[in-house]
Each structure stands twice: as structure tokens, then as C-alpha cells.
XYZ file of C-alpha atoms in Angstrom:
445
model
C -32.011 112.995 -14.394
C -33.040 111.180 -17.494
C -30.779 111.625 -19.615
C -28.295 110.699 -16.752
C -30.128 107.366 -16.399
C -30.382 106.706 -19.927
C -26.640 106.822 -20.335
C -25.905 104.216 -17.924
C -24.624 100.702 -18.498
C -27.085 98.057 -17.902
C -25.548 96.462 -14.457
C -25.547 100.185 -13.064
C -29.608 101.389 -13.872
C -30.195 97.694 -12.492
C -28.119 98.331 -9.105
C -29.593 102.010 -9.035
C -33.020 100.790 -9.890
C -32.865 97.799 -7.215
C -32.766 100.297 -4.238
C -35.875 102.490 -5.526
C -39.524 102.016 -4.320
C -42.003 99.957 -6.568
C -44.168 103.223 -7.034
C -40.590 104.980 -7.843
C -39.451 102.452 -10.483
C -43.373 102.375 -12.020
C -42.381 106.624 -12.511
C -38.856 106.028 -14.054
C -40.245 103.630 -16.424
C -42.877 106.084 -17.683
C -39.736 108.062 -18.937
C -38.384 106.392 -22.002
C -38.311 103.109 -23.886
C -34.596 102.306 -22.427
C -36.182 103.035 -18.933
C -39.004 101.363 -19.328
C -37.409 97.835 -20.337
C -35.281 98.117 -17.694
C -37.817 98.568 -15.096
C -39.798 95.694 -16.518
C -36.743 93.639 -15.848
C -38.801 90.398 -13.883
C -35.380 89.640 -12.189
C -36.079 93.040 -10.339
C -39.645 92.263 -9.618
C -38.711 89.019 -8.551
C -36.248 90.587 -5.716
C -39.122 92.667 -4.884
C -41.498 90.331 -4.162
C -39.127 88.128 -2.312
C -38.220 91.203 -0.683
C -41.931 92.203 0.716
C -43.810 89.129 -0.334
C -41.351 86.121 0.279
C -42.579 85.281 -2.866
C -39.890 82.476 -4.717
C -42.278 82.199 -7.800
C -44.568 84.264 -9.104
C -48.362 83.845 -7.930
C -51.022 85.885 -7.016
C -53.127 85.953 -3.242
C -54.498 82.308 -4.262
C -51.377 80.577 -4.870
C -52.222 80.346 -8.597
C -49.139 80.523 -10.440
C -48.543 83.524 -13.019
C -46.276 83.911 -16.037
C -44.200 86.704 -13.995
C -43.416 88.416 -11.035
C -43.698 91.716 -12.106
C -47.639 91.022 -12.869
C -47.881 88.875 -9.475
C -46.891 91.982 -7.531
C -49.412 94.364 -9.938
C -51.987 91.821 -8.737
C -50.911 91.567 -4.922
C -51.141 95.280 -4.955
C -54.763 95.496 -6.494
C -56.456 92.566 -4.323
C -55.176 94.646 -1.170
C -55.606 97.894 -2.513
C -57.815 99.103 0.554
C -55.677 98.335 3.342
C -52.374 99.500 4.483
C -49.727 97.869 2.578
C -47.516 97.740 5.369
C -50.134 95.412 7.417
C -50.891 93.670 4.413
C -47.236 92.530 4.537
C -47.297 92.016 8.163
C -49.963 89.528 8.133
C -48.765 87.596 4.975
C -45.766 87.405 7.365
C -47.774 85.663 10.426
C -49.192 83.262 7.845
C -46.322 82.401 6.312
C -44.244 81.623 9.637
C -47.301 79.725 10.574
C -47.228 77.511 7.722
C -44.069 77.131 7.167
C -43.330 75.575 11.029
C -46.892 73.560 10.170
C -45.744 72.134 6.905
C -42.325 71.021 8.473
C -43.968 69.849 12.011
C -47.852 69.225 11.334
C -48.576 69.346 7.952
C -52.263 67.633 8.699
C -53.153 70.107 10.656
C -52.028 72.667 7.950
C -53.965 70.869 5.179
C -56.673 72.615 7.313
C -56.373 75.751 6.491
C -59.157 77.018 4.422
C -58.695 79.487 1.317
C -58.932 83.284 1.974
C -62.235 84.733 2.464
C -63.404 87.216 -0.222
C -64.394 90.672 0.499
C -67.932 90.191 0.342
C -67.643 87.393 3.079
C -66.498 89.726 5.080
C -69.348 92.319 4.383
C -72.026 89.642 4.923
C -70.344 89.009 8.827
C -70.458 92.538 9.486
C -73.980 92.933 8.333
C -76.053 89.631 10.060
C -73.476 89.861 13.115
C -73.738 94.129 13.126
C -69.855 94.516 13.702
C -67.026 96.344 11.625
C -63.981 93.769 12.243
C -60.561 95.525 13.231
C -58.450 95.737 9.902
C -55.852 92.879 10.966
C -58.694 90.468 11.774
C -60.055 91.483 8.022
C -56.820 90.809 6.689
C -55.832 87.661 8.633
C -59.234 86.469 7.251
C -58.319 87.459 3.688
C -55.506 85.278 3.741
C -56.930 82.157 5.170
C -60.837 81.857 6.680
C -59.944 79.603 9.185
C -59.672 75.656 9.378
C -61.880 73.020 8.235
C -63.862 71.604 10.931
C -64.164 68.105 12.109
C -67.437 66.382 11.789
C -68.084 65.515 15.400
C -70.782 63.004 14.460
C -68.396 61.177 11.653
C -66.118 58.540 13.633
C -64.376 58.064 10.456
C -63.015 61.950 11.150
C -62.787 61.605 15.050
C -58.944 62.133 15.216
C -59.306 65.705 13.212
C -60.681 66.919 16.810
C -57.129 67.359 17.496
C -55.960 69.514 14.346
C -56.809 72.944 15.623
C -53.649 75.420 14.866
C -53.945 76.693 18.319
C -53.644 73.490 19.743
C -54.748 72.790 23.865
C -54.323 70.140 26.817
C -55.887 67.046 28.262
C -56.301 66.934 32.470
C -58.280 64.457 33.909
C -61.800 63.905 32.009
C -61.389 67.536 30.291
C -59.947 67.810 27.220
C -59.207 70.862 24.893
C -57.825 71.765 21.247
C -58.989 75.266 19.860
C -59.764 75.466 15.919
C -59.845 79.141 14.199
C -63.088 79.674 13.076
C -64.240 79.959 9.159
C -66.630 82.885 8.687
C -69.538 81.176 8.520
C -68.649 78.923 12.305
C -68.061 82.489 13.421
C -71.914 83.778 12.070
C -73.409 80.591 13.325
C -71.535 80.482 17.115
C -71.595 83.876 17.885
C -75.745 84.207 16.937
C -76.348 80.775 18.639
C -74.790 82.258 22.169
C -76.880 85.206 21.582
C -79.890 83.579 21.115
C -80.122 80.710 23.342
C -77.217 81.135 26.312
C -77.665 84.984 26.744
C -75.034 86.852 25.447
C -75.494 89.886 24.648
C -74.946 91.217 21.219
C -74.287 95.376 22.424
C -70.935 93.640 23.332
C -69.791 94.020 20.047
C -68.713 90.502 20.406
C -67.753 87.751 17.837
C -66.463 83.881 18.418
C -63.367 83.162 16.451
C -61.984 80.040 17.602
C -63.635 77.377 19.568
C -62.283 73.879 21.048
C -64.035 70.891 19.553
C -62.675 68.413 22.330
C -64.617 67.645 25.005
C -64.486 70.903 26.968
C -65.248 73.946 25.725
C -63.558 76.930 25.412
C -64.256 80.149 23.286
C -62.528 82.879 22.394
C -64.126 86.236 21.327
C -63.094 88.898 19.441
C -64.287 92.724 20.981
C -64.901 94.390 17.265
C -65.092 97.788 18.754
C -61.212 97.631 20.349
C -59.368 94.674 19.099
C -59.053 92.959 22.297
C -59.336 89.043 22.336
C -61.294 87.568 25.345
C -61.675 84.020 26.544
C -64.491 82.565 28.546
C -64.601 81.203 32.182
C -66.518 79.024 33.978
C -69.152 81.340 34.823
C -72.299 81.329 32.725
C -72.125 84.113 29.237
C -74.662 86.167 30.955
C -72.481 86.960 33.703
C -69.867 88.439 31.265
C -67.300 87.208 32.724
C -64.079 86.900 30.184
C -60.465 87.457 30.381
C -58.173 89.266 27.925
C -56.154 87.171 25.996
C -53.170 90.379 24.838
C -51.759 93.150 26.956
C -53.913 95.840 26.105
C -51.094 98.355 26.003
C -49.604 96.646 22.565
C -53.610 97.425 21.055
C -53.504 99.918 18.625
C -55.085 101.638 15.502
C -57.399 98.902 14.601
C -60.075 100.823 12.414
C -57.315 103.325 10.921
C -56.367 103.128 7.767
C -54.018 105.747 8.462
C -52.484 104.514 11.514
C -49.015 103.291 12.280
C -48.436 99.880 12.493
C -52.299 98.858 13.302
C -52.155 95.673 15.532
C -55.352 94.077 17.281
C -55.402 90.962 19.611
C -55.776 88.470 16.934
C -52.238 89.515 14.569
C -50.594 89.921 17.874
C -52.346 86.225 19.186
C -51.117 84.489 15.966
C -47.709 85.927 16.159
C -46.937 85.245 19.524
C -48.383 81.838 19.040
C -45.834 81.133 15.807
C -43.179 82.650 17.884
C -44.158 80.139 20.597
C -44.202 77.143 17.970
C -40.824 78.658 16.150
C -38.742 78.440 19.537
C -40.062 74.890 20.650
C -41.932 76.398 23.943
C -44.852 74.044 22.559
C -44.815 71.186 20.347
C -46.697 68.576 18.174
C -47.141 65.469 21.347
C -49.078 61.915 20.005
C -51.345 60.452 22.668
C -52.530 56.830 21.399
C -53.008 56.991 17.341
C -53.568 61.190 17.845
C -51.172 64.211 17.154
C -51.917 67.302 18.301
C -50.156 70.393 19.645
C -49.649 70.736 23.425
C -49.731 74.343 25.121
C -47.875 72.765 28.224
C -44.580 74.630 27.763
C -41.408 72.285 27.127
C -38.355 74.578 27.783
C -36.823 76.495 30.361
C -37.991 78.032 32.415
C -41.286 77.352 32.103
C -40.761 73.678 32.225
C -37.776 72.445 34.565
C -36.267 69.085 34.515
C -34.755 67.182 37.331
C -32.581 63.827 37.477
C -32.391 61.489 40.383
C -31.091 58.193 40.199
C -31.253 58.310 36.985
C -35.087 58.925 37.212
C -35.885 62.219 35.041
C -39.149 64.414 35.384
C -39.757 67.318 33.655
C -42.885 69.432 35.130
C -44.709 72.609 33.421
C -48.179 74.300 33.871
C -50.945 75.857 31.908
C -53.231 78.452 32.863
C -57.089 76.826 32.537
C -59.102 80.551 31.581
C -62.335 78.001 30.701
C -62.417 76.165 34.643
C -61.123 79.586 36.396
C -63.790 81.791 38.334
C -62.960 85.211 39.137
C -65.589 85.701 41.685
C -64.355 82.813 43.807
C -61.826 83.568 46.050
C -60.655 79.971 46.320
C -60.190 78.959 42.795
C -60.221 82.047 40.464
C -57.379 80.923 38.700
C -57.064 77.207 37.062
C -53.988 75.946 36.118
C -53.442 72.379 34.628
C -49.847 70.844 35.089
C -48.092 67.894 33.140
C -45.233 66.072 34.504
C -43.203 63.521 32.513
C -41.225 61.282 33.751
C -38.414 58.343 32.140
C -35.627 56.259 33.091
C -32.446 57.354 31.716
C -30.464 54.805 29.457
C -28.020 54.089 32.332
C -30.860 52.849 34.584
C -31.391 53.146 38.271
C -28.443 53.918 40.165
C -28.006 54.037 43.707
C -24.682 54.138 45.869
C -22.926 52.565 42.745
C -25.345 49.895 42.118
C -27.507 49.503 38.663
C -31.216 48.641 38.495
C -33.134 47.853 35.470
C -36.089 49.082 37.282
C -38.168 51.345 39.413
C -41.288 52.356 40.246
C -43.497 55.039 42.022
C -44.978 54.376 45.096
C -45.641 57.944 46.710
C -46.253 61.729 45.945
C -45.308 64.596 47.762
C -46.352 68.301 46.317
C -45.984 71.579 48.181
C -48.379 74.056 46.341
C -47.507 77.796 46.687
C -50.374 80.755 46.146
C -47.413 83.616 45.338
C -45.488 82.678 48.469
C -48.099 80.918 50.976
C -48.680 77.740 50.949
C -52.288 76.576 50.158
C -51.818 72.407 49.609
C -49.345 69.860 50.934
C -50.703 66.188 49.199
C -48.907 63.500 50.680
C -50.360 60.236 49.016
C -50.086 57.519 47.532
C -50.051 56.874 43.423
C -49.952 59.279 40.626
C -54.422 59.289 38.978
C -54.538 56.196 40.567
C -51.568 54.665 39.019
C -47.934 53.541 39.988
C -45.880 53.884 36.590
C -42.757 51.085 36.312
C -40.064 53.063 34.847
C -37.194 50.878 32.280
C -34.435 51.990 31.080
C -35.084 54.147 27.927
C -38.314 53.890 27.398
C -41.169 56.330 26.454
C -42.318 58.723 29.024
C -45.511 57.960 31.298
C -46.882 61.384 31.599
C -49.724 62.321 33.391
C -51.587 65.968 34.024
C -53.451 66.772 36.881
C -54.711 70.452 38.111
C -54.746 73.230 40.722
C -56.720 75.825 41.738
C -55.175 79.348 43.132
C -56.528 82.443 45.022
C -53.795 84.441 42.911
C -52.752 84.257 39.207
C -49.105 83.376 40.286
C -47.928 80.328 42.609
C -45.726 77.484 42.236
C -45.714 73.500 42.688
C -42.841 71.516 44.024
C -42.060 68.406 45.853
C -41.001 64.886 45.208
C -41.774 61.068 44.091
C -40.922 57.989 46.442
C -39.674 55.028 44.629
C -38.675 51.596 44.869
C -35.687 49.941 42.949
C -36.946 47.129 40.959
C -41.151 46.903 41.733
C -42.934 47.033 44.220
C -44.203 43.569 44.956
C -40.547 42.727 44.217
C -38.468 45.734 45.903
C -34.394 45.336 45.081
C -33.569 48.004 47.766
C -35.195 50.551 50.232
C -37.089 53.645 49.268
C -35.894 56.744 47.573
C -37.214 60.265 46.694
C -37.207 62.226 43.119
C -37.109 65.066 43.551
C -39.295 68.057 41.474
C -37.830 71.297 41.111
C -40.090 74.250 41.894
C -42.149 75.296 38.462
C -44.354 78.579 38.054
C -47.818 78.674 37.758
C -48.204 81.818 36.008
C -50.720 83.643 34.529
C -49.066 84.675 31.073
C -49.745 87.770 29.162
C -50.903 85.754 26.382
C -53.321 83.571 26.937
C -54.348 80.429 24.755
């Protein structure tokens, strides 16, 4: 086999070479001189770490650049050495989708991102919190320990409340935007809700992200199975949480030799970038603020209806934080957002063109699976009666719903006026809204 190697033209051994393993070439180049020079070859190396890195120039874990990619995938290799290459490649995966659709859409919220935690950060959160994280979480952590967090009590830093990579929702007074914890917010947080609001630490428990808006809403990580919880509104001591990943995808997440080991969190991030990738959710500005906004914005989850030339779009959010599962009137929360504009051709009724029109009335039929537990019939929108022009900015505005069932459905219509209402051009007329789901997901964020 050598000496058949050895006799081969250059652009052969390279092709043949190119479809071996890394550990495979390492072997052939222990074989001769000739063999060994080609396997050192950095245009090969770079193809492999494109190949399982994405790597386009040669750098190690840290981003610090190196003189080659052969040595940048040496080094890869040895700073994951314990863990299943396989996941290790996985995760560098997750991150890299992440940051790539935060660099292009959000690239303050990526400047966030804190450098990977070492080993021995990890080891100190096992030991003060008494856990043994699942192998993706470790990883995920090795690659970046969370964000930066605002400094609440800095108004110079006030509109970094609304950089967490998870992203949330505003209804009402309540407002939401989930950070991923750095190690030492996750030490802190998880002690400080088992020392003074009750938790209890044979749970096995850890918080790893946390809104810093004006509601809160944590997430915690079970250590023991991978699963990802998020509170309600009942009290810690009660327990009381709901899994954020179908348990059945769960699996492997202490085993090194396992196949394809996969707790809450990878699956929670990927999901999440798949989410972000696909434009279900996107970066929305509210006054001087961007942030990303979990209320859905394609079909069918969101469903858009034109009348008159008035457009509304409608979509929901399940609310885990303001959702009690012990009541049997509102166990499940869901906050909706409905957007509405005045298309460029204006207001058109039976032929005629208004520059104008504005809400008067509200009319919502609100569906628990397929009974009907609310018909509003009022007047305004939060108090307000929005005056629609022709291609302007939406006015959007949220409200909420509580359900005796995780599934249900809200649908109705708008009454307005051509022209204004102290100054009506023609008689009443109703936009309608197209039925849209309120749905407990399988993911929840």
C-alpha cells in the first residue's frame, strides 16, 4: 500500500488523500518522507477544517489567528479532547448559525456574547452549585459563557435590557427579553432562589437565562436529565415549571459514548436559530430600542388580512411566566400582537379613495379548542383609536388572553370610519381578522 502511494502523481495522493479521515491521513504520513509532505499539505487541512469546522482561516477555539490550518485543527482537537467530537462539531454549528444571522441582523446584540468559559469555570459551577452539567450545556458554555449583562442601575446602558439573544414581548405593563446567563449570573441566581425564595436545591436545578425587562421570567436547566424548564406564576416553592423541549428528542446527556447526545439547551438554541434563520421572529424597534420579538411573523402562525385597503396581521405567544396550571380558568397565558397599516392605495370603498381611516370598534370571538370562552364587543383598541394614512408605519398594539386549554383561537373584526371620526367621509365598515392559533408550542421561549 505504500509503495503504491508513493508512486503516485501529486494531484492523485492529494484526491486520494482528500477523502481519508484526519486520524487516517495523521497514519499515512507516519509512512515516508513523500507521504508525509503530502499529508502536511495546509490546502488539505484547510478543506478539512472548512469541512468540520467552517473554518475560512486558520484559528484556534479563541478566534486567535494561527500561521496554518493544519496546526488550528491539531489545536481544535486538543482543547476538546474530552468530549465527543461529533458534538463538539454540532455545537460549533449552533453557534455559528447563531452568529452569523446576529452579525447580519443584530450585530449589538451579538457584541454580547461573552468568550468561552474555561474548563475550570465549569468545575467551580458544578462544585458551589453540586451539579454535573449535561455535556452539550458544557460545550455550548465552552464556546461562549453567555452575554454581557446590562447594568440595570446605569441609565447610560438602559437600552442593552433589550439585547438578550433569546429575545421576548411587551403586553400591557409587562415586558420581557431573556439574556443567556454567564457562569457566574448562573452561580449567583440559582443560590439566591435557593436561599431566599425557596427553591429547593435536591432539584438538581440551575438558572441559565433570565429576562432583565420588567417581568421576570427564568429558565432552568434539570442537570440530572437535560430538560429545560420555565417558571409560572406560582411561587418557586410550589415547583411549578413547564418543559421548554419534547422530552422524547432528550438523549445521552452524561455519555460520552452515546450517539448523538442532545439536551434541552443544544436543541433550545437550534430551534431558536432555525426560528431566526426562516424569519418566524425578527429584530422589531419600539421608540430608540431594537430587540427581537417572539410574536411569530409568517404563516401560519401569523395571518394577514386586507379590507379596504386596511391590512392587519395578528399572531400569539404563549406567556409560561403569567400561566397557572392549577387554575382552571387561566392556566395557559397567551399574549397576542396585531398590526395594522393602510396600504399605499388608501381606503377604498365601492370605487371611491380615502386618504384616511380610523378605528372606532373591536369585535373578538375567543375560542378555548372549539368553545367559546369571550366575545368583547367595545369600543377602542388599550384605550386608543389609531388614524390609519396611506403608507405609513404600523400602529401595533398587544394585548392578552387567558385559556382553560393550551390550544384556542382569536378572531373577529375592527369597525372603521373613512376619513376620522369627528370628521367621518362615509358610513361604518368592518376589518375583518382571520382566525389565528393560540397554541402551546413544543418549544417554548
Amino acid at each position: 500500500m505504500e509503495k503504491e502511494l508513493d508512486g503516485l502523481g501529486y494531484l492523485p495522493l492529494r484526491i486520494i488523500l482528500s477523502k481519508l479521515s484526519p486520524s487516517d491521513i495523521i497514519k499515512v504520513s507516519c509512512a515516508n518522507k513523500r507521504l508525509r509532505g503530502s499529508a502536511s499539505d495546509d490546502s488539505l487541512w484547510a478543506q478539512i477544517c472548512y469541512q468540520e469546522l467552517q473554518l475560512s482561516t486558520p484559528q484556534d477555539d479563541h478566534g486567535n489567528p494561527l500561521p496554518c490550518f493544519m496546526l488550528a485543527y491539531q489545536l481544535w482537537r486538543e482543547a476538546f479532547s474530552m468530549y465527543p467530537w461529533p458534538l463538539v462539531k454540532r455545537v460549533k454549528r449552533c453557534w455559528d448559525k447563531l452568529k452569523k444571522w446576529f452579525n447580519n441582523n443584530f450585530p449589538e446584540a451579538e457584541a454580547t456574547l461573552r468568550r468561552g468559559a474555561s474548563e475550570s469555570d465549569i468545575e467551580q459551577l458544578q462544585t458551589l452549585l453540586k451539579v454535573k452539567l449535561p455535556l452539550p450545556t458544557r460545550l455550548l458554555y465552552r464556546f461562549h459563557d453567555g452575554q454581557e449583562l446590562p447594568d440595570k442601575m446605569n441609565p447610560k446602558t438602559a437600552s442593552s435590557s433589550w439585547l438578550g439573544i433569546i429575545g421576548g414581548y411587551s403586553f400591557y405593563q409587562n415586558s420581557v427579553n431573556v439574556y443567556l446567563l454567564p457562569l457566574h449570573q448562573v452561580i449567583a441566581k440559582t443560590r439566591y432562589v435557593i436561599r431566599y425564595l425557596g427553591f429547593s436545591s435536591r432539584s438538581k436545578c440551575i438558572i441559565v437565562a433570565s429576562s432583565f425587562a420588567s417581568s421576570r421570567k427564568l429558565f432552568f436547566l434539570n442537570c440530572t436529565n437535560g430538560q429545560l424548564f420555565v417558571g409560572t406564576r406560582k411561587p418557586l416553592t410550589d415547583n411549578e415549571m413547564i418543559p421548554c423541549v419534547p422530552n422524547t428528542l432528550i438523549r445521552s446527556v452524561h455519555d460520552l459514548y452515546g450517539e448523538e447526545q442532545q439536551d434541552a439547551m443544544l436543541l433550545w438554541l437550534e430551534e431558536h436559530g432555525r426560528r431566526l434563520e426562516n424569519g418566524i421572529i425578527k429584530v422589531c424597534k419600539e421608540g430608540d430600542d431594537r430587540s427581537i420579538n417572539l410574536f411569530p411573523e409568517v404563516p401560519p402562525l401569523c395571518v394577514t388580512t386586507v379590507t379596504n385597503g386596511v391590512q392587519v396581521r395578528a399572531s400569539a405567544v404563549f406567556v409560561p411566566e403569567f400561566s397557572d396550571l392549577l387554575d382552571e380558568a387561566e392556566k395557559f397565558m397567551f399574549a397576542y400582537s396585531i398590526r395594522m397599516s393602510l396600504l399605499p392605495e388608501g381606503c377604498v370603498i365601492n370605487g371611491m379613495t380615502f386618504g384616511s381611516c380610523q378605528l372606532n370598534r373591536r369585535h373578538w370571538i375567543i375560542r378555548a379548542d372549539k368553545e367559546v370562552v369571550s366575545s368583547v364587543d367595545d369600543e377602542a383598541v388599550i384605550g386608543k383609536f389609531p388614524l390609519l394614512h396611506p403608507g405609513e408605519g404600523e400602529f401595533v398594539y398587544q394585548s392578552c388572553s387567558p385559556l382553560p386549554s393550551p390550544s384556542g383561537s382569536v378572531e373577529g373584526h375592527f369597525t372603521f370610519v373613512p376619513g376620522r371620526l369627528a370628521d367621518p367621509r362615509g358610513g361604518p365598515f368592518k376589518v375583518q381578522v382571520a382566525r389565528f392559533p393560540l397554541e402551546m408550542p413544543d418549544y417554548v421561549f
